[in-house]
Each structure stands twice: as C-alpha cells, then as structure tokens.
Coordinates of C-alpha atoms in Angstrom, one line a residue:
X102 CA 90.9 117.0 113.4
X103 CA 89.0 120.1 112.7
X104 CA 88.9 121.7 108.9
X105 CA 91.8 124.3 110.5
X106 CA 94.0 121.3 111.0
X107 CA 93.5 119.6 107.7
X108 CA 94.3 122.6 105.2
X109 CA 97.5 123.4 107.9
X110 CA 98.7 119.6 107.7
X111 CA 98.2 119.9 103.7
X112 CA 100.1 123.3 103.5
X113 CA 103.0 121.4 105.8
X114 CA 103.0 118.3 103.1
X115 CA 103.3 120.8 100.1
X116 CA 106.0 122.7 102.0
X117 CA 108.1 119.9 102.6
X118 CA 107.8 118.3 98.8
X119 CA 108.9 122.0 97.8
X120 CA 111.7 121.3 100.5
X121 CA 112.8 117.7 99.3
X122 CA 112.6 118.4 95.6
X123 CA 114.8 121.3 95.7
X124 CA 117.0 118.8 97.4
X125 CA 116.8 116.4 94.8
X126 CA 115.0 114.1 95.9
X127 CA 113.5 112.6 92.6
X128 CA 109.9 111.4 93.4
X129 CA 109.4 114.9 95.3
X130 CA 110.3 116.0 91.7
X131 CA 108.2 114.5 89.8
X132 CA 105.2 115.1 92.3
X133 CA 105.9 118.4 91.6
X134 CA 107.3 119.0 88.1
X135 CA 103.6 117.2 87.4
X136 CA 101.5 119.8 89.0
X137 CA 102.9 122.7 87.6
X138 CA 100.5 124.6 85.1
X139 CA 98.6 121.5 85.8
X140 CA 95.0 123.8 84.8
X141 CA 96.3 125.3 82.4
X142 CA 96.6 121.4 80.9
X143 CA 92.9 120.6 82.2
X144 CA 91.5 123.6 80.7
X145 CA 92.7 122.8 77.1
X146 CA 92.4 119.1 77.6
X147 CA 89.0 119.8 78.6
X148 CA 87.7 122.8 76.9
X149 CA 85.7 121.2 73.6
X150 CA 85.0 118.0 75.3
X151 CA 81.2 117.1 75.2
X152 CA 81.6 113.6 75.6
X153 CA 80.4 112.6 79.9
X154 CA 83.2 111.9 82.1
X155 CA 83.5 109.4 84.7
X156 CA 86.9 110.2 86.8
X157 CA 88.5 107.9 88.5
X158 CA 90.7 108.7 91.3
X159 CA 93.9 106.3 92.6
X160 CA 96.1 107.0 95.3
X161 CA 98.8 105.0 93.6
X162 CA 99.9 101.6 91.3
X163 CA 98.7 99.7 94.0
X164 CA 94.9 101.2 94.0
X165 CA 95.1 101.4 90.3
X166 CA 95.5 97.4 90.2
X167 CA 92.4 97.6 92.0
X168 CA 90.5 100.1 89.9
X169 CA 91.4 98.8 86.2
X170 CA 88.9 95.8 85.9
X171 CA 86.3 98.5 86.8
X172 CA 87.8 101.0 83.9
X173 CA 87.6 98.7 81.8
X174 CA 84.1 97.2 82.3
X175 CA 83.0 100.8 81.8
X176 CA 84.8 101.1 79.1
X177 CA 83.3 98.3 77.2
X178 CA 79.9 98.4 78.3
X179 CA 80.0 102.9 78.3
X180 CA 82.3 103.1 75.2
X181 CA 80.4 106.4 74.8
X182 CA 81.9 107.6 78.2
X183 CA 85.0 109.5 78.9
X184 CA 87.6 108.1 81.3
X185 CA 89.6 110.5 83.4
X186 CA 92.3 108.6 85.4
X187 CA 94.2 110.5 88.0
X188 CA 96.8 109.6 90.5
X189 CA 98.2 111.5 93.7
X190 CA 101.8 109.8 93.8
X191 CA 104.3 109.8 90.9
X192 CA 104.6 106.0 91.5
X193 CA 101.3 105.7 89.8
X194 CA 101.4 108.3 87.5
X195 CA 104.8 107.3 85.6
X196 CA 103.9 104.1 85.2
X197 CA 100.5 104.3 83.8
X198 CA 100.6 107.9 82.1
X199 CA 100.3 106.1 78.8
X200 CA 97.6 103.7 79.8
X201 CA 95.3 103.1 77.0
X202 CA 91.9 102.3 78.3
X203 CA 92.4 106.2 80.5
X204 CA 91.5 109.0 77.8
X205 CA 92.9 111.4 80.0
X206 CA 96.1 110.7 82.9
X207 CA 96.7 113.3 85.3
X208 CA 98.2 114.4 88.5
X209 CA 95.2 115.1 91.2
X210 CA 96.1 119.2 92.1
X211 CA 96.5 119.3 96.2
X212 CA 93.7 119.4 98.4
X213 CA 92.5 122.5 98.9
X214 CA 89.1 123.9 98.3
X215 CA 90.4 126.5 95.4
X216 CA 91.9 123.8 93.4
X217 CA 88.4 121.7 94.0
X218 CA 86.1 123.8 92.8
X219 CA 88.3 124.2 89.5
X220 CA 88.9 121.1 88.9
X221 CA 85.5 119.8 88.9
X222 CA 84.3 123.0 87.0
X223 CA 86.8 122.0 84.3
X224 CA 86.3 118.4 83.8
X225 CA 83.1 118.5 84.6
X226 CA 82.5 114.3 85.6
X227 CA 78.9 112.5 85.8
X228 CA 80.1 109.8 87.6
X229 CA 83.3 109.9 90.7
X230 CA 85.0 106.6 91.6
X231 CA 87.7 106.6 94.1
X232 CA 89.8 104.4 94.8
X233 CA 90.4 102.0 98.2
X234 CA 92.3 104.5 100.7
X235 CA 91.6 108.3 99.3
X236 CA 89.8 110.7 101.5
X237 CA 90.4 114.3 100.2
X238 CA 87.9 116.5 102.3
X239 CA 87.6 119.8 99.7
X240 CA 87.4 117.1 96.4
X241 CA 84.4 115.2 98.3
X242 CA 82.4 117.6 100.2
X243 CA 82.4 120.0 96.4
X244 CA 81.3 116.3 94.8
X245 CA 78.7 116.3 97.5
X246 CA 77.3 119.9 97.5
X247 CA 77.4 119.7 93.2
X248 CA 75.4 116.6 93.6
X249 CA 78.0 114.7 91.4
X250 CA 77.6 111.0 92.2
X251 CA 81.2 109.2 94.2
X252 CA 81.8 106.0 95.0
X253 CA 84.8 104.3 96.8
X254 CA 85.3 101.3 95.7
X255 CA 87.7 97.8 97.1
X256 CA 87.2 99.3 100.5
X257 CA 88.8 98.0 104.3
X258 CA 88.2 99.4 107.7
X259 CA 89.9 98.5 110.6
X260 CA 88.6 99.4 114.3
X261 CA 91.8 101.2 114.9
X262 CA 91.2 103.6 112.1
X263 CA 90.2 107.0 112.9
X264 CA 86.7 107.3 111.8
X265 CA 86.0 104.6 114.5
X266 CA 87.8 107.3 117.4
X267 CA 85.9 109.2 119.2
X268 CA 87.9 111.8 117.7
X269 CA 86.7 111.4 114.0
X270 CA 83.7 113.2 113.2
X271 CA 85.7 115.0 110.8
X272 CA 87.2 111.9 108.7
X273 CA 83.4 110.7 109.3
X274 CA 82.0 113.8 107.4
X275 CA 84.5 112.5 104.3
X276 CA 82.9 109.1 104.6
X277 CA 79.6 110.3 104.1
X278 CA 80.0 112.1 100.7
X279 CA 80.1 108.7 99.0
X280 CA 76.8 107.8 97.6
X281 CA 78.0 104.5 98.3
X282 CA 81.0 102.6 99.8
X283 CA 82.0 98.8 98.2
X284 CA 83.8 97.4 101.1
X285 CA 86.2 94.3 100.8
X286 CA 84.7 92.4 103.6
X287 CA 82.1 91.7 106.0
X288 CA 84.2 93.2 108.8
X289 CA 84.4 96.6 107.3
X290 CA 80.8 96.6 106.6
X291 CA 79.8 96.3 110.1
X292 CA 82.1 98.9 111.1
X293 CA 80.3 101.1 108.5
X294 CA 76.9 100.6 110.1
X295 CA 78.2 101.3 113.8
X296 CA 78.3 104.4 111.9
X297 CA 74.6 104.6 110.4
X298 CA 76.4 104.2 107.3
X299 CA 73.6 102.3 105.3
X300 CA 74.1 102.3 101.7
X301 CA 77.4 99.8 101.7
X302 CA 77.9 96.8 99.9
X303 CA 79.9 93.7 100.1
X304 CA 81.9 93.6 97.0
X305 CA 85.3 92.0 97.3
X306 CA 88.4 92.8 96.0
X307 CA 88.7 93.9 92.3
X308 CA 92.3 93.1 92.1
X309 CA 91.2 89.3 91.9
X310 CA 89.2 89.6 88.6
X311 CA 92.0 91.8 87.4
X312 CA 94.6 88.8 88.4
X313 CA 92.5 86.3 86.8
X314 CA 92.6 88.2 83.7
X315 CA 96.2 88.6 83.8
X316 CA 96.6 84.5 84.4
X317 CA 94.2 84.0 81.5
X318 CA 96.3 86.4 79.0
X319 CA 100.2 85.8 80.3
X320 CA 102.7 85.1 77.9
X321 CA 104.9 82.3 77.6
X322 CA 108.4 83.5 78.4
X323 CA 111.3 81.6 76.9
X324 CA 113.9 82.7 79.1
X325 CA 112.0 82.3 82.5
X326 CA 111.0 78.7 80.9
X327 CA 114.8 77.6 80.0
X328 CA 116.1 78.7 83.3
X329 CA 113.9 76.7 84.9
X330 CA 115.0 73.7 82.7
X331 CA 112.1 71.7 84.4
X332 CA 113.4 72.3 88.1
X333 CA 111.6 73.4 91.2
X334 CA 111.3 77.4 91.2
X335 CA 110.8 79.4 93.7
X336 CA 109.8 83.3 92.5
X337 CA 110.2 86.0 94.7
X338 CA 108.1 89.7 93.7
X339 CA 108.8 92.6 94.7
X340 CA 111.6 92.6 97.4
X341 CA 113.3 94.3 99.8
X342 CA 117.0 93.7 101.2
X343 CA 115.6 92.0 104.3
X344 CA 113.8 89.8 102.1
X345 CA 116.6 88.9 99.8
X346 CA 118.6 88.0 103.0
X347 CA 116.4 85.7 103.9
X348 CA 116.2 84.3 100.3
X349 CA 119.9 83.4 100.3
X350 CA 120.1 81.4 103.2
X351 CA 117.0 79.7 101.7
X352 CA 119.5 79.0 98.7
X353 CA 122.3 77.9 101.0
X354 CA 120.1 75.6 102.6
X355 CA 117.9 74.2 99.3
X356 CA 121.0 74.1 96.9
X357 CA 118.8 72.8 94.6
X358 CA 116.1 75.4 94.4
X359 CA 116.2 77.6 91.5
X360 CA 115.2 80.8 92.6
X361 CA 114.2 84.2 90.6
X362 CA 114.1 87.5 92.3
X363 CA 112.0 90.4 91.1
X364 CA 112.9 93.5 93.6
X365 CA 110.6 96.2 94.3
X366 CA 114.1 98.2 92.8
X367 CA 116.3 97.5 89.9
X368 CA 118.5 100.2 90.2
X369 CA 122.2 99.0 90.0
X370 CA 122.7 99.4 93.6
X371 CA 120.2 96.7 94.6
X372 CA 121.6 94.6 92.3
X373 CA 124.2 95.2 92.8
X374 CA 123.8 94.4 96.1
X375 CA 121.4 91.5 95.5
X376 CA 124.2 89.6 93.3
X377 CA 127.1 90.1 96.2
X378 CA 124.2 88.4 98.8
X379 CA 124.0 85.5 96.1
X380 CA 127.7 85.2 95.2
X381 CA 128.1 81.7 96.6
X382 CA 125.9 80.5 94.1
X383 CA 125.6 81.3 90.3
X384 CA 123.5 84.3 89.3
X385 CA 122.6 86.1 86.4
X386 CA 120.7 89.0 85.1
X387 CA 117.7 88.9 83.2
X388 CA 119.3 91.6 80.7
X389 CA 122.1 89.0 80.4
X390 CA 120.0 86.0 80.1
X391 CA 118.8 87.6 76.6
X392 CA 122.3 86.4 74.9
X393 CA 123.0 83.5 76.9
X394 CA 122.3 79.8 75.9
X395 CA 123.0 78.0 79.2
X396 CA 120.7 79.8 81.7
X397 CA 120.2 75.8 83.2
X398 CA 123.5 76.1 84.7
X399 CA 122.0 79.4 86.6
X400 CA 120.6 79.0 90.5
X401 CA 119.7 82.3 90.2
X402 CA 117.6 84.9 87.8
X403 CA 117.3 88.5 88.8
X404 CA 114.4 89.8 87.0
X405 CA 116.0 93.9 86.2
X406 CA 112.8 95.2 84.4
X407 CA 109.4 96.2 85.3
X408 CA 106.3 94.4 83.9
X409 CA 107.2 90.9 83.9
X410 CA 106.8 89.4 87.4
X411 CA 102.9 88.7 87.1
X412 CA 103.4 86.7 84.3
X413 CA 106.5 84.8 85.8
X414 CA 104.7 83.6 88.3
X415 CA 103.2 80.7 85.8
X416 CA 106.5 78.9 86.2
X417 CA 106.7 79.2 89.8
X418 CA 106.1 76.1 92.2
X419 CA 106.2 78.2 95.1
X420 CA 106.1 82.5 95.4
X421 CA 107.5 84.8 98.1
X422 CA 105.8 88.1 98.0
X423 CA 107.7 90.9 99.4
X424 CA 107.4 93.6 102.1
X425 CA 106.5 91.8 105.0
X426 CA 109.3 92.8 107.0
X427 CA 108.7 96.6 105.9
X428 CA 105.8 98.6 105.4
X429 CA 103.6 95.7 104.8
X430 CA 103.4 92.9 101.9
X431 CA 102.9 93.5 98.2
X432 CA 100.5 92.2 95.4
X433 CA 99.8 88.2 96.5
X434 CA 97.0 87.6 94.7
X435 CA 98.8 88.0 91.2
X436 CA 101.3 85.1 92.9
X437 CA 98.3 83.1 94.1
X438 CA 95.8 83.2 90.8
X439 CA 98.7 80.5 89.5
X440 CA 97.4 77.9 92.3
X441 CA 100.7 78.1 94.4
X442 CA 101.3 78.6 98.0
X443 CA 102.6 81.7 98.7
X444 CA 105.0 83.1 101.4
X445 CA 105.2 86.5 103.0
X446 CA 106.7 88.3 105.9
X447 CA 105.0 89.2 109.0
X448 CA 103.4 92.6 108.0
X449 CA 100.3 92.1 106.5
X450 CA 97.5 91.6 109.0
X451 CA 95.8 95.1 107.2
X452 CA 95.6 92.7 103.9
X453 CA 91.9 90.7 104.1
X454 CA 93.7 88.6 101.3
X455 CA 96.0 87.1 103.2
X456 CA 94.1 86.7 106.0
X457 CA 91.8 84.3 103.8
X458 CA 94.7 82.6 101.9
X459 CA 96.3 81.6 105.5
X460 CA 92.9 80.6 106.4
X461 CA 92.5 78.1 103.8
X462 CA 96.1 76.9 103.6
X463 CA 97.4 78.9 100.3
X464 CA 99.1 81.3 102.3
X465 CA 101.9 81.0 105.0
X466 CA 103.9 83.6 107.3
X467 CA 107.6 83.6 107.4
X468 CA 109.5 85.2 110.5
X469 CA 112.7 83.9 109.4
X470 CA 114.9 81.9 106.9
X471 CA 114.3 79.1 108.9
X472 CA 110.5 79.2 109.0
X473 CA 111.0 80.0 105.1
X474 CA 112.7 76.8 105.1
X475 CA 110.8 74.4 107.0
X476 CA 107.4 75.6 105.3
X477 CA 109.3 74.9 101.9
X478 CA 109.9 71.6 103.5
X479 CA 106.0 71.0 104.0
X480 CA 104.8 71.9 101.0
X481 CA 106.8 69.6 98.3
X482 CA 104.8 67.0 98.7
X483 CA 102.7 66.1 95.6
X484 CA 99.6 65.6 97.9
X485 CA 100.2 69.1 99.7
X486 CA 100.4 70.5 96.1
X487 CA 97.2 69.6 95.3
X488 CA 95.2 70.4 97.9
X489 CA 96.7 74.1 97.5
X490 CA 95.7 74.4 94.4
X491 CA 92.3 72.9 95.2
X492 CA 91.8 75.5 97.6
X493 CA 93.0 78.6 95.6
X494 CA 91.0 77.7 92.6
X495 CA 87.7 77.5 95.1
X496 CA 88.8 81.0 96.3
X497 CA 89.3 82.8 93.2
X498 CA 85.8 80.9 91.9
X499 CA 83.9 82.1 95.1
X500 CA 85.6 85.7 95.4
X501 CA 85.9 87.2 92.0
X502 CA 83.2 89.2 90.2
X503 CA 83.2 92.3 92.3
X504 CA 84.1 94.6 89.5
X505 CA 80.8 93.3 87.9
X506 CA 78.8 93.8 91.2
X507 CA 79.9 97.5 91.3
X508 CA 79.0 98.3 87.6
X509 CA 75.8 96.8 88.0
X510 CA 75.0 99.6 90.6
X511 CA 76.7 102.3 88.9
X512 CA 75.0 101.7 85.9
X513 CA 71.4 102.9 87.4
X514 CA 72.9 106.5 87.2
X515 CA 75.0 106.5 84.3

C-alpha cells in the first residue's frame, strides 16, 4: 500500500460513517457527533496547560483493558504528569469518557496529516503510548519527525500479517516510528527481528496485572451469591446468540447447572430473545432479581447491566467466554484470574492467552454443545479442580508484571 492508497482508503472510511450515520446507524453517530469541533475542544482544553503530557492512544475497550494498569502506574509513580486518553471507536469512548485516572478523554481526529500536525501542536505530549493494534501512518511518522518518544505497548504479530508480506514496506515504515515495541510473546519478537527491528522487548500482556487487580478488589455480590444458593455455576461473559444456543442445550442436558449469562448486548431484543431460548427452564433478570427473595428457585440469571461480569466470575465453578463462534473470543483472562477452567469457541487462535491456558489445561475449545458438555463432564471432578487451579495460579504468578517492565523503561525518558 503506497501513501496514495492510505489517505484514499481513509477518505472512503470517513465517507461511509458520514453515509451510515445519516442513516441512523447509532455507533456511526456517535463516531461522528464526537469529532465534530473536536479542536476547537483541544485548543481550550489545552491552551493554559503547562503540566507534561503523556497520551495514550486505544483503539477501543478492549485495548484500554490493556493500557489502564500502565495509566495507572504512571499515574502514581508521575502524579506530576498529565494523562491524555484517547480512543478511535465510540465503544471505548462512551464507556470510559468519565474515567478518572485520564485527565483528559477524547476522540482521536481521522488520520490525515492536517489533523496530525494539530493535534500534537495542541497537546503538545512528552511521552506517546499506543496501544496493542493502532498504526496510524500521519500520527506516527509527525511523532517521529518531532522527535516525541512512542511506544506500542501488549503487542502480537502473526506471520500472516502484512508487515511480514513482501508487500509491506509501507505498514513497515509505521512499525519503525516506535522507539520501542513491548510484544506479548516470544513469537512476535522474532518476527520483529526478521525485520531488523532491534529495540523490542518481551513484556506480556498487561491485561493480566489489570485482572489480578480486579480479583484482588471485586465485591461481594449478594444477588449473584443467593442465586447460586451453594450450587454449581456456570458463568457465561459476553455472548452472542450462537453462544446462548449452545448454552441451552448445555442446560437441557445439565438440569442441574445454574447458569448466569452476561451478553455482549442487553438490549431488550437479546433478551428478549435469550429468555424465549431458556423458556423450558426458569429464568430471571438481574433487574428483577433486585426485589425477589427466592432467586434459588432460578436455573437461570441474565446479567442486563454493564460492569458486573468480572466480578461475577468469583462465584463461578466453570466460565464460558464468548465470541468464539464470531469475530473471535472475548476477555478470558478476567474469567481465568478466579482459578477456573474456562470454555470458548473456536475463534481465538490470534489470542496468545488462550493458546497458553489450553496449553496448560485451564482452557478448553468448544465446537459444539456436545463438546460443551462432555468437557463439563471432565472437569467436575474435585481432583481435576485442583489441578486447574494449580495451574492458573502458576500462570498468573509467572506472567504478570509487564505493566511494571514497561514503566521501568519509560521512566529513563520521562
């Protein structure tokens, strides 16, 4: 892809989120609605400041996950330091617009190498951390030519990916504006040297100090605790329909499973749609559950609010992450920090963290309901138990730490 190509392809995108949000589409809205006299914003927010700035950059809520142990390290340890937190999708930006540890939250404007140069004129940062998956050529080759030190951070390469082509001297270029590059895993750091990519680290995955965190400070929940009533429970995050189908034959097969369901979306469609799959069995809205005394009686709990699953996952025996069977598996690590085996559908061989928790027995694929079942089957036993939560402690004691690894390199040119 030449330079020609790039701006084209991001003229195209803006075109067609013009084109869907004056069809109402509502996150083509928002994306947007949030741009709009988006400098005018910066240059107020931005005009006394004297304080430095370290931005940090996040495609999404997913790559935020990953940044916020970092954001908050510098926070603590830099408490001097401004934070600038920006995201490119609206599913990010909604959710953590408020997000207290940020000093600033904004929309990052498009691409271009106009909306570059003022942006970093404006804001002005010391220090550029982005984010797992964001390459923005205009944003990184003006970091680069100012001299302004970038780092990715929570990084994974895979062969197929186009800076490997023989076509990708262009995405290459991007990769070379980072000072340095903290990569997930072994695996991506070779493919960075193939490149003569030398200043590269092995850091791990921030996400599993930021889960451990979360497992050390969850709440006790009185509702999730007297549904269970002291019963096996199986919790499943973030679904899809095709996971909640499988899920109900599970149920019709383990009638004696108590099941909660936390789906990627609440609205009353879903679950609508969620409680007809699960209408041979008794089922019950968390909203309801508020107000009701005899949740026991309840096989199922459908979670219909954000914010809660992570910490629900203390009362589970056994977690099913969803995604799998779409465009690839959701957050299993805030499942697994609880010690308990963890189920997910086929699509996640571009997550290193499931690779290692099927390596060492934490993790297990599901194809089908029956494969759901049978591995449900396997795993009751109180000596399978334990060796799975053996092995998941060891993991999270061997793997975690990487958000103090990348401070402690950052910190020679703050």
């Amino acid at each position: 892809m030449s330079l020609f190509f790039y701006n084209t392809a991001i003229f195209f995108y803006t075109f067609v989120i013009r084109i869907a949000a004056w069809g109402g589409h509502s996150k083509a809205q928002k994306w947007r609605h949030g741009r709009q006299r988006i400098f005018q914003q910066l240059n107020s927010t931005f005009a006394n400041n004297t304080a430095p700035v370290v931005w940090v950059h996040c495609a999404s809520l997913g790559e935020f996950e990953q940044g916020r142990p970092l954001i908050e390290a510098l926070k603590k340890q830099h408490p001097h330091f401004k934070i600038l937190l920006t995201f490119f999708s609206p599913s990010g930006y909604e959710v953590r617009k408020n997000y207290t540890d940020a000093d600033w939250v904004f929309y990052l404007p498009l691409d271009t190498k106009k909306n570059a140069l003022r942006f970093i004129s404006i804001v002005r940062p010391q220090q550029v951390i982005f984010v797992k998956y964001e390459f923005w050529y205009h944003y990184l080759t003006t970091l680069q030519q100012q001299q302004i030190p970038t780092y990715l951070i929570s990084a994974s390469f895979r062969p197929n990916q186009a800076f490997f082509k023989w076509y990708g001297a262009f995405f290459r270029q991007m990769l070379f504006c980072f000072k340095t590059i903290f990569v997930q895993n072994q695996a991506s750091l070779d493919l960075l040297h193939q490149l003569n990519y030398q200043t590269a680290y092995v850091a791990g995955d921030t996400r599993l100090d930021r889960v451990l965190k979360i497992r050390a400070q969850a709440p006790p929940l009185p509702i999730i605790e007297a549904f269970c009533s002291n019963n096996r429970c199986l919790v499943a995050g973030s679904t899809w329909t095709s996971d909640e189908q499988i899920l109900a034959k599970v149920l019709q097969t383990l009638p004696n499973q108590k099941l909660i369901i936390a789906p990627h979306q609440i609205n009353e469609k879903h679950l609508k749609e969620i409680e007809r799959l699960f209408d041979f069995t008794t089922c019950i809205r968390y909203s309801s559950a508020v107000s009701n005394s005899q949740l026991d009686e309840f096989s199922v709990l459908i979670i219909d609010n954000i914010g809660m699953l992570s910490s629900i996952y203390a009362y589970a025996h056994i977690a099913y992450i969803g995604g799998g069977f779409g465009a690839g598996i959701h957050n299993i690590l805030e499942a697994a920090v609880f010690e308990i085996p963890v189920l997910f559908g086929p699509n996640h061989h571009k997550f290193q963290e499931a690779k290692d928790l099927i390596a060492i027995g934490v993790g297990f694929e599901i194809k089908q309901a029956q494969t759901a079942i049978n591995c449900i089957h396997q795993i009751q036993s109180k000596e399978t138990t334990s060796a799975i939560q053996q092995q998941a402690q060891l993991y999270f004691q061997q793997n975690s730490g990487a958000s103090d690894l990348i401070l402690q390199h950052i910190n020679i040119t703050l």
